[in-house]
PDB file of C-alpha atoms in Angstrom:
ATOM      1  CA  MET P   1       0.610   0.405  -0.085  1.00 44.00           C
ATOM      2  CA  PRO P   2       2.670   2.894   1.211  1.00 46.00           C
ATOM      3  CA  ILE P   3       4.463   2.116  -2.467  1.00 44.00           C
ATOM      4  CA  VAL P   4       0.509   2.728  -4.120  1.00 44.00           C
ATOM      5  CA  SER P   5       0.306   5.240  -2.465  1.00 44.00           C
ATOM      6  CA  ALA P   6       3.934   7.349  -2.849  1.00 45.00           C
ATOM      7  CA  SER P   7       3.170   6.675  -6.314  1.00 45.00           C
ATOM      8  CA  VAL P   8       0.257   8.749  -7.782  1.00 44.00           C
ATOM      9  CA  SER P   9       0.603  11.065  -4.929  1.00 46.00           C
ATOM     10  CA  PRO P  10       3.005  13.708  -7.214  1.00 47.00           C
ATOM     11  CA  SER P  11      -0.134  13.179  -9.199  1.00 49.00           C
ATOM     12  CA  LEU P  12      -2.560  12.899  -7.797  1.00 45.00           C
ATOM     13  CA  SER P  13      -0.568  16.364  -5.540  1.00 44.00           C
ATOM     14  CA  LYS P  14       0.153  17.766  -8.480  1.00 51.00           C
ATOM     15  CA  ARG P  15      -4.281  18.041  -9.333  1.00 52.00           C
ATOM     16  CA  ALA P  16      -4.244  19.168  -6.991  1.00 47.00           C
ATOM     17  CA  ARG P  17      -2.541  22.169  -6.425  1.00 49.00           C
ATOM     18  CA  ALA P  18      -4.044  23.247  -9.944  1.00 48.00           C
ATOM     19  CA  ALA P  19      -7.781  22.699  -8.339  1.00 50.00           C
ATOM     20  CA  MET P  20      -6.586  25.137  -5.667  1.00 49.00           C
ATOM     21  CA  ASP P  21      -5.170  27.359  -8.712  1.00 74.00           C
ATOM     22  CA  PRO P  22      -6.766  31.019  -7.314  1.00 71.00           C
ATOM     23  CA  PHE P  23      -7.373  32.545 -10.838  1.00 77.00           C
ATOM     24  CA  SER P  24      -8.199  29.241 -11.499  1.00 86.00           C
ATOM     25  CA  GLN P  25     -11.306  29.598  -9.089  1.00 91.00           C
ATOM     26  CA  LEU P  26     -11.736  33.321  -9.659  1.00 91.00           C
ATOM     27  CA  ILE P  27     -12.621  32.785 -13.756  1.00 92.00           C
ATOM     28  CA  LEU P  28     -15.022  30.046 -12.509  1.00 93.00           C
ATOM     29  CA  ALA P  29     -16.074  32.016 -10.268  1.00 95.00           C
ATOM     30  CA  ILE P  30     -17.042  34.851 -12.978  1.00 96.00           C
ATOM     31  CA  SER P  31     -18.290  31.995 -14.802  1.00 96.00           C
ATOM     32  CA  THR P  32     -21.095  30.846 -12.503  1.00 97.00           C
ATOM     33  CA  ALA P  33     -21.339  34.754 -12.185  1.00 97.00           C
ATOM     34  CA  SER P  34     -21.864  36.154 -15.494  1.00 98.00           C
ATOM     35  CA  PHE P  35     -24.375  32.741 -16.025  1.00 98.00           C
ATOM     36  CA  PHE P  36     -26.614  33.788 -12.790  1.00 98.00           C
ATOM     37  CA  THR P  37     -26.374  37.044 -13.916  1.00 98.00           C
ATOM     38  CA  PHE P  38     -27.919  37.172 -18.128  1.00 98.00           C
ATOM     39  CA  GLN P  39     -30.606  34.871 -15.964  1.00 98.00           C
ATOM     40  CA  TRP P  40     -31.194  37.648 -13.686  1.00 98.00           C
ATOM     41  CA  LEU P  41     -31.563  39.706 -17.140  1.00 98.00           C
ATOM     42  CA  PHE P  42     -33.447  37.473 -18.499  1.00 98.00           C
ATOM     43  CA  HIS P  43     -35.807  36.567 -15.963  1.00 97.00           C
ATOM     44  CA  SER P  44     -36.193  40.078 -14.230  1.00 98.00           C
ATOM     45  CA  VAL P  45     -34.888  42.817 -14.996  1.00 98.00           C
ATOM     46  CA  SER P  46     -35.967  43.194 -19.239  1.00 97.00           C
ATOM     47  CA  PRO P  47     -39.496  42.217 -18.170  1.00 97.00           C
ATOM     48  CA  TRP P  48     -39.447  44.735 -15.843  1.00 97.00           C
ATOM     49  CA  MET P  49     -37.546  47.225 -17.872  1.00 97.00           C
ATOM     50  CA  SER P  50     -38.756  46.731 -21.103  1.00 97.00           C
ATOM     51  CA  PRO P  51     -42.651  48.341 -20.245  1.00 96.00           C
ATOM     52  CA  ARG P  52     -41.091  50.883 -18.785  1.00 96.00           C
ATOM     53  CA  ILE P  53     -38.252  52.146 -22.856  1.00 95.00           C
ATOM     54  CA  THR P  54     -41.908  50.727 -24.483  1.00 95.00           C
ATOM     55  CA  ALA P  55     -44.668  50.004 -24.259  1.00 94.00           C
ATOM     56  CA  GLY P  56     -45.364  47.893 -27.478  1.00 95.00           C
ATOM     57  CA  PHE P  57     -43.629  45.217 -25.011  1.00 96.00           C
ATOM     58  CA  LEU P  58     -47.047  44.743 -22.893  1.00 95.00           C
ATOM     59  CA  ARG P  59     -48.640  44.132 -27.108  1.00 95.00           C
ATOM     60  CA  LEU P  60     -46.103  41.209 -27.621  1.00 96.00           C
ATOM     61  CA  THR P  61     -47.557  37.515 -27.815  1.00 96.00           C
ATOM     62  CA  PRO P  62     -45.782  35.687 -25.291  1.00 96.00           C
ATOM     63  CA  LYS P  63     -43.711  33.582 -27.261  1.00 96.00           C
ATOM     64  CA  GLN P  64     -42.136  37.109 -28.533  1.00 97.00           C
ATOM     65  CA  LYS P  65     -41.931  38.140 -24.483  1.00 97.00           C
ATOM     66  CA  ILE P  66     -39.644  35.077 -24.236  1.00 97.00           C
ATOM     67  CA  GLU P  67     -37.168  36.731 -28.009  1.00 97.00           C
ATOM     68  CA  TRP P  68     -37.643  39.744 -26.692  1.00 98.00           C
ATOM     69  CA  ASN P  69     -35.779  39.107 -23.318  1.00 98.00           C
ATOM     70  CA  SER P  70     -33.281  37.105 -24.749  1.00 97.00           C
ATOM     71  CA  ARG P  71     -32.566  39.519 -26.793  1.00 97.00           C
ATOM     72  CA  THR P  72     -31.462  42.081 -24.633  1.00 97.00           C
ATOM     73  CA  VAL P  73     -29.100  40.380 -22.426  1.00 98.00           C
ATOM     74  CA  SER P  74     -27.620  39.039 -25.677  1.00 97.00           C
ATOM     75  CA  THR P  75     -26.934  43.069 -27.067  1.00 97.00           C
ATOM     76  CA  PHE P  76     -25.815  43.969 -22.705  1.00 97.00           C
ATOM     77  CA  HIS P  77     -23.529  41.113 -23.310  1.00 97.00           C
ATOM     78  CA  ALA P  78     -22.458  41.796 -27.208  1.00 97.00           C
ATOM     79  CA  LEU P  79     -21.822  45.582 -25.506  1.00 96.00           C
ATOM     80  CA  VAL P  80     -20.120  44.800 -22.961  1.00 97.00           C
ATOM     81  CA  VAL P  81     -17.542  42.117 -23.828  1.00 96.00           C
ATOM     82  CA  GLY P  82     -17.548  43.706 -27.093  1.00 95.00           C
ATOM     83  CA  LEU P  83     -16.218  47.280 -25.777  1.00 96.00           C
ATOM     84  CA  PHE P  84     -13.552  45.027 -22.738  1.00 96.00           C
ATOM     85  CA  CYS P  85     -12.339  42.928 -26.635  1.00 95.00           C
ATOM     86  CA  LEU P  86     -11.031  45.719 -27.930  1.00 94.00           C
ATOM     87  CA  TYR P  87      -9.131  47.381 -24.931  1.00 95.00           C
ATOM     88  CA  ILE P  88      -7.599  43.864 -25.031  1.00 95.00           C
ATOM     89  CA  LEU P  89      -7.007  44.653 -28.835  1.00 92.00           C
ATOM     90  CA  LEU P  90      -5.476  48.161 -28.058  1.00 92.00           C
ATOM     91  CA  PHE P  91      -4.070  48.062 -25.122  1.00 93.00           C
ATOM     92  CA  ASP P  92      -2.646  44.224 -24.078  1.00 92.00           C
ATOM     93  CA  ASP P  93       1.015  44.211 -25.670  1.00 91.00           C
ATOM     94  CA  ALA P  94       1.183  40.580 -23.989  1.00 90.00           C
ATOM     95  CA  VAL P  95      -1.119  39.065 -26.516  1.00 92.00           C
ATOM     96  CA  ASN P  96      -0.430  40.529 -29.720  1.00 90.00           C
ATOM     97  CA  GLN P  97       3.211  40.353 -29.216  1.00 91.00           C
ATOM     98  CA  ASP P  98       3.039  35.685 -28.202  1.00 93.00           C
ATOM     99  CA  PRO P  99      -1.020  35.392 -29.654  1.00 94.00           C
ATOM    100  CA  VAL P 100      -0.478  32.075 -28.676  1.00 94.00           C
ATOM    101  CA  TRP P 101       1.142  31.949 -25.333  1.00 94.00           C
ATOM    102  CA  GLY P 102       1.069  35.962 -24.371  1.00 91.00           C
ATOM    103  CA  ASP P 103       0.120  36.289 -21.054  1.00 90.00           C
ATOM    104  CA  PRO P 104      -3.963  35.916 -20.802  1.00 90.00           C
ATOM    105  CA  THR P 105      -4.928  37.066 -17.716  1.00 92.00           C
ATOM    106  CA  MET P 106      -7.784  39.866 -19.252  1.00 94.00           C
ATOM    107  CA  VAL P 107      -8.364  37.836 -22.096  1.00 94.00           C
ATOM    108  CA  LYS P 108      -9.811  35.025 -19.288  1.00 94.00           C
ATOM    109  CA  ILE P 109     -11.359  36.888 -17.997  1.00 95.00           C
ATOM    110  CA  ASN P 110     -13.770  38.221 -20.912  1.00 95.00           C
ATOM    111  CA  VAL P 111     -13.835  34.508 -21.897  1.00 95.00           C
ATOM    112  CA  ALA P 112     -15.091  33.374 -18.698  1.00 96.00           C
ATOM    113  CA  ILE P 113     -17.839  35.849 -18.829  1.00 96.00           C
ATOM    114  CA  THR P 114     -18.799  35.344 -22.037  1.00 96.00           C
ATOM    115  CA  ALA P 115     -18.699  30.817 -21.575  1.00 96.00           C
ATOM    116  CA  GLY P 116     -20.709  32.042 -18.856  1.00 97.00           C
ATOM    117  CA  TYR P 117     -23.457  33.860 -21.398  1.00 98.00           C
ATOM    118  CA  LEU P 118     -23.504  30.731 -23.503  1.00 97.00           C
ATOM    119  CA  VAL P 119     -23.817  28.361 -20.844  1.00 97.00           C
ATOM    120  CA  SER P 120     -27.686  30.883 -19.926  1.00 97.00           C
ATOM    121  CA  ASP P 121     -28.733  30.968 -23.694  1.00 97.00           C
ATOM    122  CA  LEU P 122     -28.255  27.274 -24.098  1.00 97.00           C
ATOM    123  CA  LEU P 123     -30.477  26.611 -21.311  1.00 97.00           C
ATOM    124  CA  LEU P 124     -33.051  29.318 -22.013  1.00 97.00           C
ATOM    125  CA  ILE P 125     -32.230  28.007 -25.655  1.00 97.00           C
ATOM    126  CA  PHE P 126     -33.008  24.428 -24.769  1.00 96.00           C
ATOM    127  CA  TYR P 127     -35.652  25.340 -22.539  1.00 96.00           C
ATOM    128  CA  TYR P 128     -38.592  27.999 -24.447  1.00 97.00           C
ATOM    129  CA  TRP P 129     -36.819  26.279 -27.471  1.00 96.00           C
ATOM    130  CA  LYS P 130     -40.938  26.537 -29.540  1.00 94.00           C
ATOM    131  CA  ALA P 131     -40.525  30.684 -29.275  1.00 94.00           C
ATOM    132  CA  ILE P 132     -36.732  30.140 -29.245  1.00 95.00           C
ATOM    133  CA  GLY P 133     -35.264  27.450 -31.198  1.00 94.00           C
ATOM    134  CA  ASP P 134     -32.308  27.931 -33.537  1.00 91.00           C
ATOM    135  CA  LYS P 135     -30.438  24.644 -34.339  1.00 91.00           C
ATOM    136  CA  LEU P 136     -27.579  27.371 -36.108  1.00 84.00           C
ATOM    137  CA  PHE P 137     -27.158  29.081 -32.503  1.00 88.00           C
ATOM    138  CA  VAL P 138     -26.964  25.693 -30.754  1.00 93.00           C
ATOM    139  CA  ILE P 139     -24.258  23.829 -32.917  1.00 86.00           C
ATOM    140  CA  HIS P 140     -22.420  28.381 -33.098  1.00 83.00           C
ATOM    141  CA  HIS P 141     -23.203  28.002 -28.399  1.00 91.00           C
ATOM    142  CA  LEU P 142     -20.945  24.351 -28.382  1.00 90.00           C
ATOM    143  CA  ALA P 143     -18.340  25.269 -30.717  1.00 82.00           C
ATOM    144  CA  ALA P 144     -17.571  27.961 -29.113  1.00 85.00           C
ATOM    145  CA  LEU P 145     -17.779  26.940 -25.634  1.00 89.00           C
ATOM    146  CA  TYR P 146     -15.264  24.069 -27.382  1.00 84.00           C
ATOM    147  CA  ALA P 147     -13.047  26.082 -28.537  1.00 83.00           C
ATOM    148  CA  TYR P 148     -12.666  28.951 -25.213  1.00 88.00           C
ATOM    149  CA  TYR P 149     -12.255  25.269 -23.311  1.00 87.00           C
ATOM    150  CA  TYR P 150      -8.182  25.851 -24.655  1.00 88.00           C
ATOM    151  CA  VAL P 151      -8.253  29.258 -23.226  1.00 90.00           C
ATOM    152  CA  LEU P 152      -9.569  28.333 -19.569  1.00 91.00           C
ATOM    153  CA  GLY P 153      -8.180  25.930 -19.331  1.00 87.00           C
ATOM    154  CA  GLN P 154      -5.122  25.343 -20.390  1.00 87.00           C
ATOM    155  CA  GLY P 155      -4.090  29.790 -21.212  1.00 89.00           C
ATOM    156  CA  MET P 156      -3.838  29.953 -24.990  1.00 92.00           C
ATOM    157  CA  LEU P 157      -4.769  31.233 -27.986  1.00 92.00           C
ATOM    158  CA  PRO P 158      -5.831  33.717 -26.319  1.00 93.00           C
ATOM    159  CA  TYR P 159      -5.685  36.190 -29.272  1.00 94.00           C
ATOM    160  CA  PHE P 160      -7.324  34.353 -31.714  1.00 93.00           C
ATOM    161  CA  ALA P 161      -9.620  34.285 -28.979  1.00 90.00           C
ATOM    162  CA  ASN P 162     -10.243  37.586 -28.201  1.00 91.00           C
ATOM    163  CA  PHE P 163     -11.027  38.576 -31.595  1.00 92.00           C
ATOM    164  CA  ARG P 164     -13.638  35.975 -32.169  1.00 90.00           C
ATOM    165  CA  LEU P 165     -15.068  38.609 -30.054  1.00 92.00           C
ATOM    166  CA  ILE P 166     -14.988  41.971 -32.067  1.00 93.00           C
ATOM    167  CA  ALA P 167     -17.848  40.162 -33.596  1.00 92.00           C
ATOM    168  CA  GLU P 168     -20.545  41.499 -31.309  1.00 93.00           C
ATOM    169  CA  PHE P 169     -20.271  43.954 -31.968  1.00 95.00           C
ATOM    170  CA  SER P 170     -22.581  43.285 -34.833  1.00 94.00           C
ATOM    171  CA  THR P 171     -25.003  41.615 -32.321  1.00 94.00           C
ATOM    172  CA  PRO P 172     -26.928  45.293 -30.561  1.00 96.00           C
ATOM    173  CA  CYS P 173     -27.805  45.953 -34.808  1.00 94.00           C
ATOM    174  CA  VAL P 174     -29.155  42.620 -35.383  1.00 91.00           C
ATOM    175  CA  ASN P 175     -31.018  42.601 -32.346  1.00 96.00           C
ATOM    176  CA  GLN P 176     -32.429  46.281 -33.046  1.00 95.00           C
ATOM    177  CA  ARG P 177     -34.670  44.894 -36.236  1.00 92.00           C
ATOM    178  CA  TRP P 178     -35.617  42.786 -34.406  1.00 95.00           C
ATOM    179  CA  PHE P 179     -37.274  45.138 -32.279  1.00 97.00           C
ATOM    180  CA  PHE P 180     -38.391  46.814 -34.748  1.00 95.00           C
ATOM    181  CA  GLU P 181     -39.983  44.465 -36.635  1.00 94.00           C
ATOM    182  CA  VAL P 182     -42.844  43.078 -33.621  1.00 96.00           C
ATOM    183  CA  LEU P 183     -42.715  45.898 -32.131  1.00 95.00           C
ATOM    184  CA  GLY P 184     -44.837  47.635 -35.661  1.00 93.00           C
ATOM    185  CA  TYR P 185     -41.966  49.537 -37.671  1.00 92.00           C
ATOM    186  CA  PRO P 186     -41.833  49.231 -42.072  1.00 89.00           C
ATOM    187  CA  LYS P 187     -39.666  47.820 -43.302  1.00 83.00           C
ATOM    188  CA  SER P 188     -39.597  51.219 -45.340  1.00 82.00           C
ATOM    189  CA  SER P 189     -39.206  52.831 -41.855  1.00 88.00           C
ATOM    190  CA  LYS P 190     -35.944  55.653 -41.617  1.00 89.00           C
ATOM    191  CA  PRO P 191     -35.587  53.969 -37.823  1.00 90.00           C
ATOM    192  CA  ASN P 192     -35.684  50.734 -39.937  1.00 89.00           C
ATOM    193  CA  MET P 193     -33.748  51.662 -42.872  1.00 90.00           C
ATOM    194  CA  ALA P 194     -30.952  53.896 -41.310  1.00 92.00           C
ATOM    195  CA  ASN P 195     -31.197  51.153 -38.255  1.00 93.00           C
ATOM    196  CA  GLY P 196     -30.726  48.229 -40.766  1.00 90.00           C
ATOM    197  CA  VAL P 197     -27.594  49.520 -42.918  1.00 91.00           C
ATOM    198  CA  MET P 198     -26.199  50.018 -40.373  1.00 94.00           C
ATOM    199  CA  MET P 199     -26.472  46.953 -39.144  1.00 92.00           C
ATOM    200  CA  ALA P 200     -25.834  45.859 -42.867  1.00 93.00           C
ATOM    201  CA  VAL P 201     -21.862  47.545 -42.490  1.00 94.00           C
ATOM    202  CA  VAL P 202     -20.721  46.659 -38.989  1.00 95.00           C
ATOM    203  CA  PHE P 203     -21.139  42.516 -39.472  1.00 95.00           C
ATOM    204  CA  PHE P 204     -19.592  42.936 -42.364  1.00 95.00           C
ATOM    205  CA  LEU P 205     -16.641  45.393 -40.526  1.00 95.00           C
ATOM    206  CA  VAL P 206     -16.450  42.969 -37.883  1.00 95.00           C
ATOM    207  CA  ARG P 207     -17.597  39.606 -38.896  1.00 94.00           C
ATOM    208  CA  ILE P 208     -16.049  39.607 -43.482  1.00 95.00           C
ATOM    209  CA  ALA P 209     -13.114  42.113 -43.175  1.00 95.00           C
ATOM    210  CA  VAL P 210     -11.827  40.507 -40.248  1.00 94.00           C
ATOM    211  CA  MET P 211     -10.822  37.029 -42.069  1.00 95.00           C
ATOM    212  CA  PRO P 212      -7.844  37.764 -43.779  1.00 95.00           C
ATOM    213  CA  LEU P 213      -6.678  39.308 -40.621  1.00 94.00           C
ATOM    214  CA  TYR P 214      -7.706  36.695 -39.033  1.00 95.00           C
ATOM    215  CA  TYR P 215      -6.594  34.263 -40.480  1.00 95.00           C
ATOM    216  CA  SER P 216      -2.639  35.569 -41.753  1.00 95.00           C
ATOM    217  CA  ARG P 217      -2.973  35.317 -38.451  1.00 94.00           C
ATOM    218  CA  MET P 218      -3.387  32.590 -37.841  1.00 94.00           C
ATOM    219  CA  TYR P 219      -0.448  31.103 -41.020  1.00 93.00           C
ATOM    220  CA  SER P 220       2.013  33.435 -39.725  1.00 93.00           C
ATOM    221  CA  VAL P 221       2.351  31.649 -36.329  1.00 93.00           C
ATOM    222  CA  TYR P 222       1.198  28.115 -38.419  1.00 90.00           C
ATOM    223  CA  GLY P 223       4.770  25.440 -37.333  1.00 89.00           C
ATOM    224  CA  THR P 224       6.599  28.263 -35.273  1.00 92.00           C
ATOM    225  CA  ASP P 225       7.365  26.396 -31.493  1.00 94.00           C
ATOM    226  CA  ALA P 226       4.220  28.156 -30.149  1.00 92.00           C
ATOM    227  CA  PHE P 227       2.227  26.842 -32.673  1.00 92.00           C
ATOM    228  CA  ASN P 228       3.789  23.246 -31.671  1.00 92.00           C
ATOM    229  CA  ARG P 229       4.064  22.796 -28.080  1.00 93.00           C
ATOM    230  CA  VAL P 230      -0.627  23.125 -28.579  1.00 92.00           C
ATOM    231  CA  PRO P 231      -1.758  19.763 -28.229  1.00 91.00           C
ATOM    232  CA  LEU P 232      -3.317  18.576 -30.948  1.00 89.00           C
ATOM    233  CA  GLY P 233      -6.890  18.590 -28.917  1.00 87.00           C
ATOM    234  CA  GLY P 234      -6.202  22.406 -28.996  1.00 88.00           C
ATOM    235  CA  ARG P 235      -5.309  23.095 -32.705  1.00 90.00           C
ATOM    236  CA  SER P 236      -8.399  20.473 -33.704  1.00 87.00           C
ATOM    237  CA  ALA P 237     -11.014  23.737 -31.140  1.00 84.00           C
ATOM    238  CA  TRP P 238      -9.195  26.750 -32.583  1.00 88.00           C
ATOM    239  CA  ILE P 239      -9.024  25.786 -36.602  1.00 89.00           C
ATOM    240  CA  CYS P 240     -12.686  23.602 -36.727  1.00 86.00           C
ATOM    241  CA  SER P 241     -14.761  25.796 -34.992  1.00 81.00           C
ATOM    242  CA  SER P 242     -12.660  28.845 -37.048  1.00 89.00           C
ATOM    243  CA  ILE P 243     -14.149  27.327 -40.172  1.00 89.00           C
ATOM    244  CA  CYS P 244     -17.098  26.897 -38.580  1.00 83.00           C
ATOM    245  CA  LEU P 245     -18.339  30.113 -37.845  1.00 83.00           C
ATOM    246  CA  ASP P 246     -17.361  32.177 -40.381  1.00 91.00           C
ATOM    247  CA  VAL P 247     -19.071  29.251 -42.724  1.00 91.00           C
ATOM    248  CA  MET P 248     -21.786  30.307 -40.698  1.00 86.00           C
ATOM    249  CA  ASN P 249     -20.503  34.025 -40.265  1.00 91.00           C
ATOM    250  CA  LEU P 250     -20.987  34.314 -44.183  1.00 94.00           C
ATOM    251  CA  MET P 251     -24.029  32.829 -44.198  1.00 92.00           C
ATOM    252  CA  TRP P 252     -25.406  34.683 -41.522  1.00 89.00           C
ATOM    253  CA  MET P 253     -23.785  37.813 -44.286  1.00 92.00           C
ATOM    254  CA  HIS P 254     -25.015  36.362 -47.206  1.00 93.00           C
ATOM    255  CA  LYS P 255     -29.185  36.976 -45.745  1.00 90.00           C
ATOM    256  CA  ILE P 256     -28.726  40.343 -44.464  1.00 89.00           C
ATOM    257  CA  ALA P 257     -27.209  41.873 -47.499  1.00 90.00           C
ATOM    258  CA  ARG P 258     -29.918  40.098 -49.529  1.00 89.00           C
ATOM    259  CA  GLY P 259     -32.798  41.549 -46.798  1.00 84.00           C
ATOM    260  CA  CYS P 260     -30.696  44.925 -46.414  1.00 83.00           C
ATOM    261  CA  TYR P 261     -30.817  45.899 -50.625  1.00 84.00           C
ATOM    262  CA  LYS P 262     -34.429  44.127 -50.546  1.00 82.00           C
ATOM    263  CA  VAL P 263     -35.477  46.720 -48.160  1.00 78.00           C
ATOM    264  CA  LEU P 264     -33.568  50.148 -49.680  1.00 79.00           C
ATOM    265  CA  ARG P 265     -34.843  49.573 -53.526  1.00 81.00           C
ATOM    266  CA  SER P 266     -38.642  49.588 -52.379  1.00 75.00           C
ATOM    267  CA  SER P 267     -37.336  52.736 -50.936  1.00 71.00           C
ATOM    268  CA  ARG P 268     -36.174  53.753 -53.679  1.00 71.00           C
ATOM    269  CA  GLN P 269     -39.294  52.122 -55.923  1.00 67.00           C
ATOM    270  CA  GLY P 270     -41.810  54.328 -53.660  1.00 60.00           C
ATOM    271  CA  LYS P 271     -40.007  57.343 -53.330  1.00 57.00           C
ATOM    272  CA  SER P 272     -40.578  57.380 -57.662  1.00 53.00           C
ATOM    273  CA  GLY P 273     -43.607  55.722 -57.762  1.00 49.00           C
ATOM    274  CA  THR P 274     -44.291  58.930 -55.576  1.00 45.00           C
ATOM    275  CA  GLN P 275     -42.758  61.931 -57.576  1.00 46.00           C
ATOM    276  CA  GLU P 276     -44.159  59.937 -60.529  1.00 47.00           C
ATOM    277  CA  ASN P 277     -47.747  60.523 -59.361  1.00 45.00           C
ATOM    278  CA  GLY P 278     -46.655  64.434 -58.653  1.00 44.00           C
ATOM    279  CA  LYS P 279     -47.133  63.323 -53.975  1.00 42.00           C
ATOM    280  CA  THR P 280     -44.647  63.737 -51.317  1.00 40.00           C
ATOM    281  CA  GLU P 281     -45.318  62.305 -47.894  1.00 40.00           C
TER     282      GLU P 281
END
């Protein structure tokens, strides 16, 4: 028995030290707090705040109210994480200089917030599947969580993990489009059209236009010593999830561009029609 105990004790003590790492506990606490915060925002804050912002909320169906609250939480998460992401990209020299193994402290905090949100949103999607169920969102969330596991657990690829979060800046406009729709704003209304154009532009800038920069940075570290230190699972999570997410981004961009084009085209046709009839609004 003593021999067995001696042979396994180093491994056990190593795991115990890792489990008791104060920073790891902090990250777990942030993820847990994030989860409960977004649940609270969904169940309490949004239902209380929304009717005070617009009376149209009271006229929504139960399913629409569920999606409304979900999108309100989504917008809040996007603004918090997006701004944090931008700060890291601009001022975190350690991550920018070493994108694979740079000090991941700030990135881990940001990713922990996002991980808590993703788990919270997945729970809501499954619980309210008839109202907000979407297979693409489930795939998106699971792919992101799979990749973020390596960031939070092993601190690898902080630059790339943080870079993906810049895409969150497009979320508020996407949600606002839905808000206008359920509140009965005509597609040709100025607020709706302005938001639609902004949504298409921002979505393109933060999700599509940045692809060459992202993948060129990925290519620049490929085959380096830092890259070779990343385990196979980490590489798979990084590369596969990136491709998966960007394929969906291209699909969404196509839908957004088509919708924006149709609205702008119908608006121009409407204006030309009123001018031919000698009338203006």
